[in-house]
CSV table of C-alpha atoms in Angstrom, one decimal:
chain,number,residue,atom,x,y,z
A,8,MET,CA,-42.5,-163.2,5.8
A,9,THR,CA,-43.0,-163.0,9.5
A,10,LYS,CA,-46.3,-161.7,10.7
A,11,ILE,CA,-46.2,-159.3,13.8
A,12,LEU,CA,-49.3,-157.7,15.7
A,13,LEU,CA,-49.2,-154.2,16.6
A,14,ALA,CA,-51.1,-152.6,19.3
A,15,ARG,CA,-51.8,-149.0,20.6
A,16,HIS,CA,-52.1,-148.8,24.5
A,17,GLY,CA,-55.6,-147.9,26.0
A,18,ASN,CA,-57.1,-144.7,27.4
A,19,THR,CA,-55.3,-142.4,29.7
A,20,PHE,CA,-58.1,-140.1,30.2
A,21,GLY,CA,-61.4,-141.0,32.0
A,22,PRO,CA,-65.0,-139.6,31.7
A,23,GLY,CA,-64.8,-135.9,32.3
A,24,ASP,CA,-61.1,-135.5,31.7
A,25,THR,CA,-60.0,-133.0,29.1
A,26,PRO,CA,-57.9,-134.9,26.7
A,27,VAL,CA,-54.5,-133.3,25.9
A,28,TRP,CA,-51.5,-134.2,23.8
A,29,VAL,CA,-49.6,-136.9,25.3
A,30,GLY,CA,-46.0,-137.5,24.1
A,31,ALA,CA,-42.8,-138.8,25.5
A,32,LYS,CA,-42.8,-136.4,28.6
A,33,GLU,CA,-46.4,-136.9,29.6
A,34,ASP,CA,-45.9,-140.5,31.3
A,35,LEU,CA,-49.5,-141.0,32.1
A,36,PRO,CA,-51.0,-144.4,33.4
A,37,LEU,CA,-53.8,-146.2,31.8
A,38,VAL,CA,-57.2,-145.3,33.5
A,39,GLU,CA,-59.8,-147.8,34.2
A,40,SER,CA,-61.2,-148.1,30.7
A,41,GLY,CA,-57.5,-148.4,29.3
A,42,GLU,CA,-57.0,-151.3,31.5
A,43,ALA,CA,-60.3,-152.8,30.0
A,44,GLN,CA,-59.0,-152.3,26.5
A,45,ALA,CA,-55.9,-154.1,27.3
A,46,ARG,CA,-57.9,-156.9,28.7
A,47,ALA,CA,-59.8,-157.0,25.8
A,48,LEU,CA,-56.8,-157.8,23.5
A,49,GLY,CA,-55.4,-160.4,25.9
A,50,GLU,CA,-58.9,-162.0,26.0
A,51,ALA,CA,-59.2,-162.0,22.3
A,52,LEU,CA,-55.8,-163.6,22.0
A,53,ALA,CA,-56.6,-166.2,24.5
A,54,ALA,CA,-59.9,-167.1,22.7
A,55,ALA,CA,-57.8,-167.5,19.4
A,56,GLY,CA,-55.3,-169.9,21.2
A,57,LEU,CA,-52.4,-167.6,20.5
A,58,THR,CA,-49.8,-167.0,23.1
A,59,PRO,CA,-47.3,-164.3,22.0
A,60,GLY,CA,-43.7,-165.7,21.6
A,61,ARG,CA,-42.5,-162.3,22.3
A,62,ILE,CA,-44.1,-159.1,23.8
A,63,VAL,CA,-42.3,-155.8,23.2
A,64,CYS,CA,-43.4,-152.5,24.2
A,65,GLY,CA,-42.5,-148.9,24.9
A,66,PRO,CA,-41.1,-147.8,28.0
A,67,LEU,CA,-43.8,-145.4,29.2
A,68,LYS,CA,-46.3,-146.6,31.8
A,69,ARG,CA,-49.2,-146.8,29.4
A,70,THR,CA,-47.4,-149.1,27.0
A,71,ARG,CA,-45.8,-151.2,29.8
A,72,ARG,CA,-49.1,-151.8,31.8
A,73,ALA,CA,-50.9,-152.6,28.6
A,74,ALA,CA,-48.2,-155.2,27.7
A,75,GLU,CA,-48.2,-156.7,31.5
A,76,ILE,CA,-52.0,-157.2,31.3
A,77,VAL,CA,-51.9,-158.9,27.9
A,78,ALA,CA,-49.0,-161.2,29.3
A,79,GLY,CA,-51.0,-162.3,32.1
A,80,LEU,CA,-54.0,-163.4,30.2
A,81,THR,CA,-52.3,-165.2,27.5
A,82,GLY,CA,-50.0,-167.3,29.4
A,83,PHE,CA,-46.9,-165.5,28.1
A,84,ALA,CA,-44.2,-166.9,30.7
A,85,CYS,CA,-41.5,-163.9,30.1
A,86,THR,CA,-41.2,-160.4,31.0
A,87,PRO,CA,-42.3,-158.1,28.1
A,88,GLU,CA,-39.2,-156.5,26.5
A,89,ILE,CA,-38.8,-152.8,26.3
A,90,ASP,CA,-37.6,-151.1,23.1
A,91,GLU,CA,-36.9,-147.3,23.5
A,92,ARG,CA,-37.7,-147.1,19.8
A,93,LEU,CA,-41.3,-147.6,20.6
A,94,LYS,CA,-41.4,-144.5,22.8
A,95,GLU,CA,-44.0,-142.1,21.8
A,96,ILE,CA,-42.9,-138.8,20.1
A,97,ASP,CA,-41.9,-136.1,22.3
A,98,TYR,CA,-44.5,-133.4,21.0
A,99,GLY,CA,-42.4,-130.5,22.5
A,100,SER,CA,-44.5,-127.4,23.3
A,101,TRP,CA,-47.7,-129.3,22.1
A,102,GLY,CA,-47.3,-131.7,25.1
A,103,GLY,CA,-49.9,-131.4,27.6
A,104,LYS,CA,-52.1,-129.0,25.4
A,105,SER,CA,-55.5,-129.7,24.3
A,106,ASN,CA,-56.5,-129.2,20.5
A,107,ASP,CA,-58.1,-126.0,21.4
A,108,GLU,CA,-55.1,-124.8,23.0
A,109,ILE,CA,-52.8,-125.9,20.0
A,110,VAL,CA,-55.1,-124.1,17.5
A,111,ALA,CA,-55.0,-121.0,19.5
A,112,GLU,CA,-51.3,-121.0,19.7
A,113,PHE,CA,-50.2,-122.7,16.6
A,114,GLY,CA,-53.2,-122.4,14.2
A,115,GLN,CA,-55.8,-125.1,12.7
A,116,GLU,CA,-53.4,-125.6,9.7
A,117,ALA,CA,-50.8,-127.0,12.1
A,118,LEU,CA,-53.1,-129.2,13.9
A,119,ASP,CA,-54.7,-130.5,10.5
A,120,SER,CA,-51.4,-131.3,9.1
A,121,TRP,CA,-51.0,-134.0,11.7
A,122,ASP,CA,-54.5,-135.0,12.5
A,123,LYS,CA,-55.9,-135.4,9.1
A,124,HIS,CA,-52.9,-135.6,6.7
A,125,HIS,CA,-50.6,-137.3,8.8
A,126,ARG,CA,-47.6,-134.9,8.1
A,127,ARG,CA,-45.5,-133.4,10.7
A,128,PRO,CA,-46.5,-129.8,11.0
A,129,ASP,CA,-43.9,-127.3,9.8
A,130,ALA,CA,-41.6,-125.9,12.6
A,131,ALA,CA,-43.1,-128.3,15.3
A,132,ASP,CA,-40.6,-128.4,18.0
A,133,TRP,CA,-40.9,-132.4,18.1
A,134,SER,CA,-38.4,-135.0,18.5
A,135,PRO,CA,-36.7,-137.2,17.7
A,136,ASP,CA,-36.2,-135.8,14.0
A,137,GLU,CA,-38.4,-137.0,11.2
A,138,ILE,CA,-35.6,-139.3,9.5
A,139,THR,CA,-34.9,-140.9,13.1
A,140,LEU,CA,-38.6,-141.7,13.6
A,141,LYS,CA,-39.0,-143.2,10.1
A,142,ALA,CA,-35.8,-145.4,10.6
A,143,ASN,CA,-36.8,-146.3,14.1
A,144,ALA,CA,-40.4,-147.5,13.0
A,145,LEU,CA,-39.1,-149.9,10.4
A,146,ALA,CA,-36.0,-151.0,12.5
A,147,ALA,CA,-38.3,-151.9,15.5
A,148,MET,CA,-40.7,-154.0,13.4
A,149,ARG,CA,-37.9,-155.7,11.6
A,150,ASP,CA,-36.4,-156.5,14.9
A,151,ALA,CA,-39.6,-157.6,16.3
A,152,ALA,CA,-40.0,-160.2,13.3
A,153,GLN,CA,-38.0,-162.8,15.0
A,154,GLY,CA,-39.2,-166.1,15.6
A,155,PRO,CA,-43.0,-166.8,16.6
A,156,LEU,CA,-45.6,-164.2,17.0
A,157,THR,CA,-44.5,-161.0,18.5
A,158,LEU,CA,-46.9,-158.4,19.9
A,159,VAL,CA,-45.7,-154.7,19.7
A,160,VAL,CA,-47.3,-152.4,22.1
A,161,THR,CA,-46.8,-148.7,21.3
A,162,SER,CA,-48.5,-145.2,20.9
A,163,ASN,CA,-50.2,-143.6,18.2
A,164,GLY,CA,-47.3,-141.2,16.9
A,165,VAL,CA,-45.1,-144.3,16.5
A,166,LEU,CA,-47.9,-146.4,14.8
A,167,ARG,CA,-48.4,-143.6,12.2
A,168,TYR,CA,-44.7,-144.0,11.3
A,169,MET,CA,-45.1,-147.5,11.0
A,170,HIS,CA,-48.0,-147.2,8.9
A,171,ALA,CA,-45.8,-145.0,6.6
A,172,ALA,CA,-43.1,-147.6,6.4
A,173,LEU,CA,-45.4,-150.2,5.4
A,174,THR,CA,-47.1,-150.8,2.0
A,175,GLY,CA,-50.6,-152.4,1.5
A,176,ALA,CA,-54.3,-151.1,1.1
A,177,ASP,CA,-54.7,-147.6,1.6
A,178,SER,CA,-55.9,-146.8,5.3
A,179,ASN,CA,-56.0,-143.9,7.6
A,180,ALA,CA,-52.9,-144.1,9.8
A,181,LYS,CA,-54.4,-143.2,12.9
A,182,VAL,CA,-55.2,-146.0,15.4
A,183,LYS,CA,-57.6,-145.6,18.1
A,184,THR,CA,-56.7,-146.4,21.8
A,185,GLY,CA,-56.9,-150.3,22.5
A,186,HIS,CA,-57.1,-151.1,18.6
A,187,ILE,CA,-54.7,-153.3,16.8
A,188,CYS,CA,-52.8,-153.8,13.3
A,189,ALA,CA,-50.9,-156.3,11.7
A,190,ALA,CA,-48.1,-156.4,9.4
A,191,ASP,CA,-45.9,-158.9,7.4
A,192,ILE,CA,-42.2,-158.0,7.7
A,193,GLU,CA,-39.4,-159.3,5.0
A,194,GLY,CA,-36.1,-158.1,5.4
A,195,GLU,CA,-36.0,-154.3,5.0
A,196,ALA,CA,-39.8,-154.1,3.8
A,197,GLY,CA,-43.2,-155.0,5.0
A,198,ALA,CA,-46.8,-154.7,4.2
A,199,ARG,CA,-50.1,-153.9,6.2
A,200,LEU,CA,-52.5,-156.9,6.7
A,201,PHE,CA,-55.0,-154.9,8.7
A,202,TRP,CA,-55.0,-151.6,10.4
A,203,ASN,CA,-56.9,-149.9,13.3
A,204,GLU,CA,-59.2,-152.8,14.3
A,205,LYS,CA,-60.8,-153.8,17.4
A,206,PRO,CA,-59.4,-156.9,19.1
A,207,ASP,CA,-61.1,-160.0,17.7
A,208,ALA,CA,-60.4,-163.6,18.2
A,209,THR,CA,-61.7,-164.5,14.6
A,210,LEU,CA,-59.5,-161.8,12.9
A,211,LEU,CA,-56.8,-162.9,14.9
A,212,THR,CA,-57.2,-166.5,14.2
A,213,GLN,CA,-57.5,-165.8,10.4
A,214,THR,CA,-54.4,-163.8,10.5
A,215,PHE,CA,-52.0,-165.5,12.8
A,216,GLY,CA,-53.7,-169.1,13.3
């Protein structure tokens, strides 16, 4: 088995902003606190004495910037690789709307289906399709698990599909901004090692040291 580190990018909303659904078409940059969250991951890796052998990220500004910050703090000598399969889900007509707006237009049950039960809402005009998202999640992790420690930086929607593709202790699929997960990948399968944790040097050393 090969262990990989998964991370969600940091905040894209600052104090006073109204959070909205940010998908593939909402290419927002990290705000100040989001950059600080990326620095926290880089500093935790450095404190653990871990320099990624590879850093792979999605193509959107928020994931690319997080990857760049971590690279700079860990002595990573290369340029982070872009993997289109790590691009956030396109939330279609949900994109750019607040939860209140989504409930008003699509209903509370539709919001809860995804937010609480991690199921794509019926009739949601999201893309790619469910089969592609599931296949991409596993394939992206499998391809990342080549050689030394790989850091994968992506978004919450993609991480939920990664969670579903892995076995392991039952856990909530949602990953908070700036939080990390780890998986063991072997061939066409994998297992969760931990999920939705704050970057922590001790945890990283125990898992990857």
